[in-house]
Amino acid sequence: MHSILIYPYSDMFFQVLDNLTEKFQNIYLCKPYSWKCYRTIDKVGCFIASDFFECFGLCQQIIIADVIDRNIIYEDIKKKIEIALDNDKKIYCCFKLKSEDIELFVNKGKERFVYLANDRYCVELDIQPSLFYSNAIVVGIGNLLTGQDQSVIAVNIAHDMASKGYSVLHISSNINTVFGGAIKFPTYIFENICHDVDKIYLFNKFIEQVEMEHRPDVIILEIPYGMLKYSNSLHNGFGIVPFLISQAISFDYFVLNSPLSIGNAAFYETMSSGFLGRFGCNIDLVSIENVQMDPISEEREELHLFHTDSIDVNNYIDFLLSSYWDNLEKTIEYCPFDLCEFSASDSIISKLSSNVDSM
Amino acid sequence: MIASDRKGDKPFIKLFRSPRNYYFYDVNKNSVVHIPERIYKYLDDHITYEELWDEEKTYVAELKTKGYLSSNKINTLSYCTREYLDYLLSNCIEHITLQITQACNLCCSYCPYADSDNPLQRHHENKNMSWKVAKDSIDFLLNHSSDSKEVTISFYGGEPTLAFALMKQIVEYSKPLFVGKILKFAITTNATTFTEEMMQFMAENQMNVLISLDGPEKVHDKNRRFKNGKGSFQITYNNLKRLVTYYDPDKFVPISINMVLDPRDDIQEIETLLSDPIFDRVMVSTSLIDDTLIQKKNEVSDAFAAKMQYKEFLGFINELNLAKNKTQTSPIVSPYINSIKDMYKSFKKEALSLPETGTPGGPCVPGQHRLFVSTDGTFYPCERVSEKSEAMKIGSIFTGFNYDKAEALLNISQLTDKKCKNCWALIYCNLCAKYADDNGVLSGEYKSKFCKNSCDDAESKIYDCIMMKESQTVYGKGMTQECIVF
């Protein structure tokens, strides 16, 4: 078994580590000095480091991981890929690069440069488009606020369902999850300058294409950006992309990934009713992520989230459960974001069973 | 006096009148409401509720239904929980200012450090920050900025270019450490000691350079002189022009000048400097001499005040496009005009009510938005406070933050609890901890001396907002009696 270096390591890569620990003896997780990781690494064979060149000599293979703010670290990544290729390393690149840089590195490294951040499924609009209806159970996972990470939930549910023998297709915005078998979310469709109606048909075509190829029992779909506008100061993406997605595909089960301290149970139950009107589905499960909105976000008109301890997550869930007053009907489950599979899987399996019966 | 409703709760508002209209500023909703004259008189206690006509009573009831005229006030004056402050100071520092030297080659008349007899502030000394303190400061920033996407390292003095070797060392040490963050550098300088090497270095590192330049030669040299009494204008101005050439002309040039306005000077004479085409690329900021920490207080002449007001008037004409591009907003009054625009914009944001726990607008989070580190490694909230004041010391490189002291600076409104809770201008308060510092001790009585100026400033700005609104509605298109809310 070999060693591998992952750079720049961040919490966005955490959920994929299990897929690598079986294949590699030593995994060096190299994060920039100025970054902080909140997920504790307790896996055997994984080592946290900050000095890229110290780990460089120990590994023949390097994963260039995807991150949230690519622009900030782009030039550094470019330099490190160049140095790695000059030193005969094999690069697996999940980091989204400009096309001219991809070409440069492919020419330089040949088969030693493997670019994983491309879109494998390119779809075009039919002359007379019509909507495809999925045969699989579709699990939608959306974030209340832009900047939250729903890939943890998605990977855990996908893993749990697969371990129970179901065929799972995971579609993710977090490119690092390709190491867990996920398919990259086709952001190119929504960045396209075309009519919004066309985007709906294109995304639906994408779902049709991947379903035809993979024939999954369950599709786990991560929905990018925030689900709704938060306020007049924080537009949170206005919920445009989630709305377009909801018109392209129906959700059989929906998980809302929420930060702490947003509201009480009535808030989420009311939101669930609103979701039915807007997205065509209720909220089945609210997962509480260990992040909280910085109060100064409204004043600065810029959303900023900060991390809290897991005990705060449990306390908030207790508060939510205790805030079902005045005979408010409980239709939603709540759980910590990193334990969602235990709440979600049974519900998804029961929907699968009913699906089979109806056939 | 403000009218009470039938329950006896007085609305938390401030009344305003213009030559043709009547308004109230609602503190809870943070908006200015245009009202009929009789409603104004009712709110001003010249008409009782019973004397109002039925439709006027309905009008008042509708305002209350929409949340206006509430008597609600802040119950507890506190910026935030202590836990949140701990989080901000442990993870969200954005800007560190390093006093790399206390030495200066100039002896400016209004500089609080220049007067060795000034009891309010330390004075210039040949004291430099050691490499250990500088390195530890950068490491401190690294360990306390994990949740800040962008960090800035600023160099301050004295005159920081006198410690250029240390500045270079700090920059080279910092760059590899902050990979993965947006790292910026900045310097405040008199620009009299620039060498080719320095200017090359600043341009290579895209340093934000703030140069003190008070006006044309006669104005600048009146206050900003070398120790031998000679004026510094020629050297400063020439170095400014040379520095600009080192920066990429196709990109934004992060060079600006700060003009310290002496209220004894003629504004029009000061402005003649700005006709140089270099100021198409170099930004200009202005401030009056800050006399908080000097013994000689400003005396604003009538002529200065009149000319400033005239400049502001021309600025408003320009903003409202009433002179069809024949006037310009002078950079001298741009900050004020922009503050009016910001206030006007804030009226449009929906405010529901004052919160149960809140604070007046003045203080920043000490150490988070800006952390000032002196040559010996002591922490201060910024470079504008007295380094002699024990109240302003919020920790050090060696001990870390003193959270209790930081919290005290953040919550200075608690010193004047009752006054602040009842102040109509609390949202626009501009008093920070500096104004509560009475020779090293935080004092509510001392702070209260500055309250009137802060309230007057807010009142003046609201009047200017009203004027801007009326220029477009009343004088432009005619007046209506409808409730016009900004």
Tab-separated table of C-alpha atoms in Angstrom, chain B residues 82-340:
chain	number	residue	atom	x	y	z
B	82	ARG	CA	-19.333	37.236	26.294
B	83	GLU	CA	-19.148	33.858	24.547
B	84	TYR	CA	-19.569	35.537	21.183
B	85	LEU	CA	-16.898	38.126	22.023
B	86	ASP	CA	-14.541	35.287	22.943
B	87	TYR	CA	-15.299	33.636	19.602
B	88	LEU	CA	-14.680	36.871	17.642
B	89	LEU	CA	-11.358	37.600	19.318
B	90	SER	CA	-10.215	33.976	19.032
B	91	ASN	CA	-11.143	33.442	15.393
B	92	CYS	CA	-12.086	36.617	13.546
B	93	ILE	CA	-9.284	39.145	13.775
B	94	GLU	CA	-9.168	40.964	10.444
B	95	HIS	CA	-6.517	43.605	10.769
B	96	ILE	CA	-3.357	44.021	12.828
B	97	THR	CA	-1.502	47.338	12.975
B	98	LEU	CA	2.116	47.054	14.048
B	99	GLN	CA	3.834	50.049	15.591
B	100	ILE	CA	7.229	49.053	14.251
B	101	THR	CA	8.889	52.219	15.524
B	102	GLN	CA	8.095	55.182	17.746
B	103	ALA	CA	10.683	57.352	15.995
B	104	CYS	CA	9.718	60.043	13.522
B	105	ASN	CA	11.734	62.442	11.399
B	106	LEU	CA	9.004	65.096	11.398
B	107	CYS	CA	7.645	67.275	14.171
B	108	CYS	CA	4.076	68.101	13.115
B	109	SER	CA	2.364	70.757	15.206
B	110	TYR	CA	-0.888	68.835	15.673
B	111	CYS	CA	0.717	65.446	16.269
B	112	PRO	CA	-0.115	64.138	19.769
B	113	TYR	CA	3.217	62.271	19.852
B	114	ALA	CA	5.327	65.313	18.923
B	115	ASP	CA	4.814	67.243	22.147
B	116	SER	CA	7.014	65.732	24.870
B	117	ASP	CA	4.988	67.619	27.520
B	118	ASN	CA	1.649	66.189	26.351
B	119	PRO	CA	0.258	64.218	29.303
B	120	LEU	CA	-2.455	62.631	27.151
B	121	GLN	CA	-0.251	60.567	24.855
B	122	ARG	CA	3.224	59.011	24.697
B	123	HIS	CA	5.803	60.953	22.664
B	124	HIS	CA	8.261	60.128	19.881
B	125	GLU	CA	11.173	57.953	20.977
B	126	ASN	CA	13.899	55.988	19.256
B	127	LYS	CA	12.215	52.769	20.120
B	128	ASN	CA	11.714	49.966	17.582
B	129	MET	CA	9.686	46.808	17.745
B	130	SER	CA	11.938	43.756	18.130
B	131	TRP	CA	11.811	40.923	15.619
B	132	LYS	CA	10.527	38.586	18.352
B	133	VAL	CA	7.562	40.841	19.142
B	134	ALA	CA	6.843	41.310	15.432
B	135	LYS	CA	7.017	37.575	14.708
B	136	ASP	CA	4.871	36.737	17.722
B	137	SER	CA	2.330	39.346	16.556
B	138	ILE	CA	2.089	37.731	13.135
B	139	ASP	CA	1.771	34.282	14.722
B	140	PHE	CA	-0.954	35.681	16.981
B	141	LEU	CA	-2.818	36.976	13.953
B	142	LEU	CA	-2.433	33.583	12.245
B	143	ASN	CA	-3.872	31.734	15.236
B	144	HIS	CA	-6.732	34.181	15.754
B	145	SER	CA	-8.005	34.717	12.211
B	146	SER	CA	-9.141	31.225	11.187
B	147	ASP	CA	-12.640	32.464	10.284
B	148	SER	CA	-11.512	35.644	8.528
B	149	LYS	CA	-11.282	35.292	4.772
B	150	GLU	CA	-9.127	38.398	4.442
B	151	VAL	CA	-6.463	39.772	6.786
B	152	THR	CA	-4.478	43.018	6.653
B	153	ILE	CA	-1.113	43.769	8.220
B	154	SER	CA	-0.521	47.513	8.605
B	155	PHE	CA	2.654	49.340	9.495
B	156	TYR	CA	2.521	52.384	11.731
B	157	GLY	CA	4.874	54.585	13.711
B	158	GLY	CA	6.203	57.231	14.316
B	159	GLU	CA	7.341	56.968	10.740
B	160	PRO	CA	7.336	53.239	9.821
B	161	THR	CA	9.774	53.530	6.893
B	162	LEU	CA	12.486	54.311	9.463
B	163	ALA	CA	12.219	50.597	10.343
B	164	PHE	CA	12.084	49.425	6.733
B	165	ALA	CA	14.315	46.398	7.296
B	166	LEU	CA	11.899	45.090	9.935
B	167	MET	CA	8.935	45.807	7.653
B	168	LYS	CA	10.519	43.720	4.893
B	169	GLN	CA	11.228	40.890	7.301
B	170	ILE	CA	7.597	40.914	8.501
B	171	VAL	CA	6.221	40.874	4.959
B	172	GLU	CA	8.471	37.995	3.855
B	173	TYR	CA	7.640	36.005	7.007
B	174	SER	CA	3.887	36.545	6.594
B	175	LYS	CA	3.385	35.660	2.940
B	176	PRO	CA	3.851	31.864	3.150
B	177	LEU	CA	1.902	31.692	6.410
B	178	PHE	CA	-1.288	33.184	5.011
B	179	VAL	CA	-1.604	31.096	1.841
B	180	GLY	CA	-5.307	30.304	1.522
B	181	LYS	CA	-6.368	33.742	2.776
B	182	ILE	CA	-6.426	37.142	1.090
B	183	LEU	CA	-3.426	38.862	2.655
B	184	LYS	CA	-3.020	42.629	2.314
B	185	PHE	CA	-0.388	45.035	3.535
B	186	ALA	CA	-0.806	48.701	4.368
B	187	ILE	CA	1.339	51.564	5.609
B	188	THR	CA	0.657	55.051	6.994
B	189	THR	CA	3.614	57.259	6.139
B	190	ASN	CA	4.831	60.831	5.690
B	191	ALA	CA	6.604	59.692	2.488
B	192	THR	CA	9.717	61.778	3.218
B	193	THR	CA	12.191	58.877	3.456
B	194	PHE	CA	11.244	56.865	0.351
B	195	THR	CA	14.049	55.146	-1.548
B	196	GLU	CA	13.815	53.271	-4.874
B	197	GLU	CA	14.038	50.013	-2.953
B	198	MET	CA	11.139	50.982	-0.673
B	199	MET	CA	8.881	52.043	-3.508
B	200	GLN	CA	9.714	48.915	-5.507
B	201	PHE	CA	8.925	46.791	-2.445
B	202	MET	CA	5.596	48.526	-1.819
B	203	ALA	CA	4.510	48.112	-5.423
B	204	GLU	CA	5.598	44.441	-5.593
B	205	ASN	CA	3.508	43.671	-2.535
B	206	GLN	CA	0.564	45.821	-3.671
B	207	MET	CA	0.801	47.702	-0.433
B	208	ASN	CA	-1.979	50.158	0.442
B	209	VAL	CA	-0.053	53.360	1.060
B	210	LEU	CA	-1.669	56.190	2.997
B	211	ILE	CA	0.394	59.394	2.734
B	212	SER	CA	-0.175	62.423	4.942
B	213	LEU	CA	-0.457	65.447	2.684
B	214	ASP	CA	-2.425	68.363	4.068
B	215	GLY	CA	-2.708	70.672	1.068
B	216	PRO	CA	-0.569	72.849	-1.204
B	217	GLU	CA	2.900	73.806	-0.022
B	218	LYS	CA	1.940	76.833	2.043
B	219	VAL	CA	-0.806	74.935	3.893
B	220	HIS	CA	1.103	71.669	4.326
B	221	ASP	CA	4.326	73.271	5.539
B	222	LYS	CA	2.546	75.322	8.174
B	223	ASN	CA	2.084	72.210	10.304
B	224	ARG	CA	4.170	69.401	8.839
B	225	ARG	CA	7.860	70.219	9.249
B	226	PHE	CA	11.144	68.481	9.824
B	227	LYS	CA	12.798	68.862	13.191
B	228	ASN	CA	14.963	71.655	11.765
B	229	GLY	CA	11.795	73.627	10.986
B	230	LYS	CA	11.924	73.120	7.225
B	231	GLY	CA	8.676	72.208	5.471
B	232	SER	CA	8.194	68.673	4.109
B	233	PHE	CA	5.829	69.362	1.203
B	234	GLN	CA	8.302	69.188	-1.696
B	235	ILE	CA	9.781	65.845	-0.685
B	236	THR	CA	6.392	64.316	0.188
B	237	TYR	CA	4.732	65.481	-3.003
B	238	ASN	CA	7.582	64.362	-5.251
B	239	ASN	CA	7.723	60.963	-3.581
B	240	LEU	CA	3.972	60.551	-3.993
B	241	LYS	CA	4.294	61.172	-7.733
B	242	ARG	CA	7.263	58.797	-8.003
B	243	LEU	CA	5.505	56.072	-6.023
B	244	VAL	CA	2.491	56.071	-8.352
B	245	THR	CA	4.768	55.230	-11.300
B	246	TYR	CA	5.845	51.974	-9.629
B	247	TYR	CA	2.317	50.592	-9.579
B	248	ASP	CA	0.705	48.903	-12.587
B	249	PRO	CA	-1.175	51.677	-14.436
B	250	ASP	CA	-3.796	49.189	-15.712
B	251	LYS	CA	-4.827	48.134	-12.236
B	252	PHE	CA	-6.322	49.865	-9.221
B	253	VAL	CA	-3.607	51.898	-7.473
B	254	PRO	CA	-3.938	51.453	-3.707
B	255	ILE	CA	-2.373	54.806	-2.842
B	256	SER	CA	-4.258	57.522	-1.023
B	257	ILE	CA	-3.564	60.750	0.783
B	258	ASN	CA	-5.023	61.887	4.061
B	259	MET	CA	-5.490	65.639	4.318
B	260	VAL	CA	-5.654	66.792	7.906
B	261	LEU	CA	-7.706	69.977	7.806
B	262	ASP	CA	-6.666	72.814	10.032
B	263	PRO	CA	-9.832	74.861	10.730
B	264	ARG	CA	-7.735	78.024	10.605
B	265	ASP	CA	-6.963	77.423	6.917
B	266	ASP	CA	-8.859	78.472	3.820
B	267	ILE	CA	-10.621	75.476	2.282
B	268	GLN	CA	-10.426	76.850	-1.218
B	269	GLU	CA	-6.689	77.218	-0.890
B	270	ILE	CA	-6.447	73.607	0.406
B	271	GLU	CA	-8.424	72.377	-2.570
B	272	THR	CA	-6.037	73.852	-5.121
B	273	LEU	CA	-3.764	70.857	-4.494
B	274	LEU	CA	-6.425	68.508	-5.868
B	275	SER	CA	-6.379	70.030	-9.341
B	276	ASP	CA	-3.229	67.964	-10.064
B	277	PRO	CA	-4.154	65.110	-12.462
B	278	ILE	CA	-2.408	62.650	-10.147
B	279	PHE	CA	-5.520	62.748	-8.001
B	280	ASP	CA	-7.456	61.008	-10.757
B	281	ARG	CA	-5.606	57.884	-9.627
B	282	VAL	CA	-4.848	58.649	-5.994
B	283	MET	CA	-7.735	58.618	-3.532
B	284	VAL	CA	-8.257	61.465	-1.112
B	285	SER	CA	-9.576	61.318	2.420
B	286	THR	CA	-9.902	64.205	4.828
B	287	SER	CA	-10.275	64.692	8.534
B	288	LEU	CA	-10.204	67.614	10.889
B	289	ILE	CA	-7.264	67.786	13.309
B	290	ASP	CA	-8.130	65.235	16.007
B	291	ASP	CA	-7.766	67.273	19.158
B	292	THR	CA	-8.914	64.537	21.568
B	293	LEU	CA	-5.365	63.714	22.631
B	294	ILE	CA	-3.677	67.098	22.260
B	295	GLN	CA	-3.806	69.986	24.654
B	296	LYS	CA	-4.514	72.709	22.098
B	297	LYS	CA	-8.125	72.333	20.988
B	298	ASN	CA	-9.435	73.236	17.533
B	299	GLU	CA	-10.908	76.653	16.981
B	300	VAL	CA	-13.184	76.556	13.995
B	301	SER	CA	-13.428	79.972	12.393
B	302	ASP	CA	-16.731	81.212	10.971
B	303	ALA	CA	-15.100	81.536	7.574
B	304	PHE	CA	-13.976	77.890	7.647
B	305	ALA	CA	-17.410	76.685	8.728
B	306	ALA	CA	-19.161	78.794	6.097
B	307	LYS	CA	-16.920	77.550	3.303
B	308	MET	CA	-17.311	73.934	4.411
B	309	GLN	CA	-21.068	74.321	4.365
B	310	TYR	CA	-20.879	75.843	0.927
B	311	LYS	CA	-18.798	72.861	-0.271
B	312	GLU	CA	-21.382	70.524	1.229
B	313	PHE	CA	-24.111	72.488	-0.545
B	314	LEU	CA	-22.320	72.085	-3.882
B	315	GLY	CA	-21.892	68.407	-3.096
B	316	PHE	CA	-25.622	67.977	-2.569
B	317	ILE	CA	-26.372	69.905	-5.786
B	318	ASN	CA	-24.080	67.489	-7.594
B	319	GLU	CA	-25.599	64.388	-5.977
B	320	LEU	CA	-29.103	65.532	-6.888
B	321	ASN	CA	-27.931	66.452	-10.390
B	322	LEU	CA	-29.604	69.829	-10.087
B	323	ALA	CA	-26.881	71.773	-11.880
B	324	LYS	CA	-26.585	69.413	-14.835
B	325	ASN	CA	-22.989	68.313	-14.155
B	326	LYS	CA	-21.697	71.836	-13.686
B	327	THR	CA	-20.604	71.173	-10.104
B	328	GLN	CA	-18.523	68.468	-8.501
B	329	THR	CA	-18.433	67.011	-5.024
B	330	SER	CA	-15.200	68.133	-3.414
B	331	PRO	CA	-13.162	65.266	-1.923
B	332	ILE	CA	-13.044	67.382	1.217
B	333	VAL	CA	-16.760	66.875	1.802
B	334	SER	CA	-17.175	63.484	0.083
B	335	PRO	CA	-17.024	61.569	3.394
B	336	TYR	CA	-19.867	63.661	4.778
B	337	ILE	CA	-21.982	63.358	1.628
B	338	ASN	CA	-21.420	59.598	1.605
B	339	SER	CA	-22.482	59.367	5.240
B	340	ILE	CA	-25.753	61.103	4.329
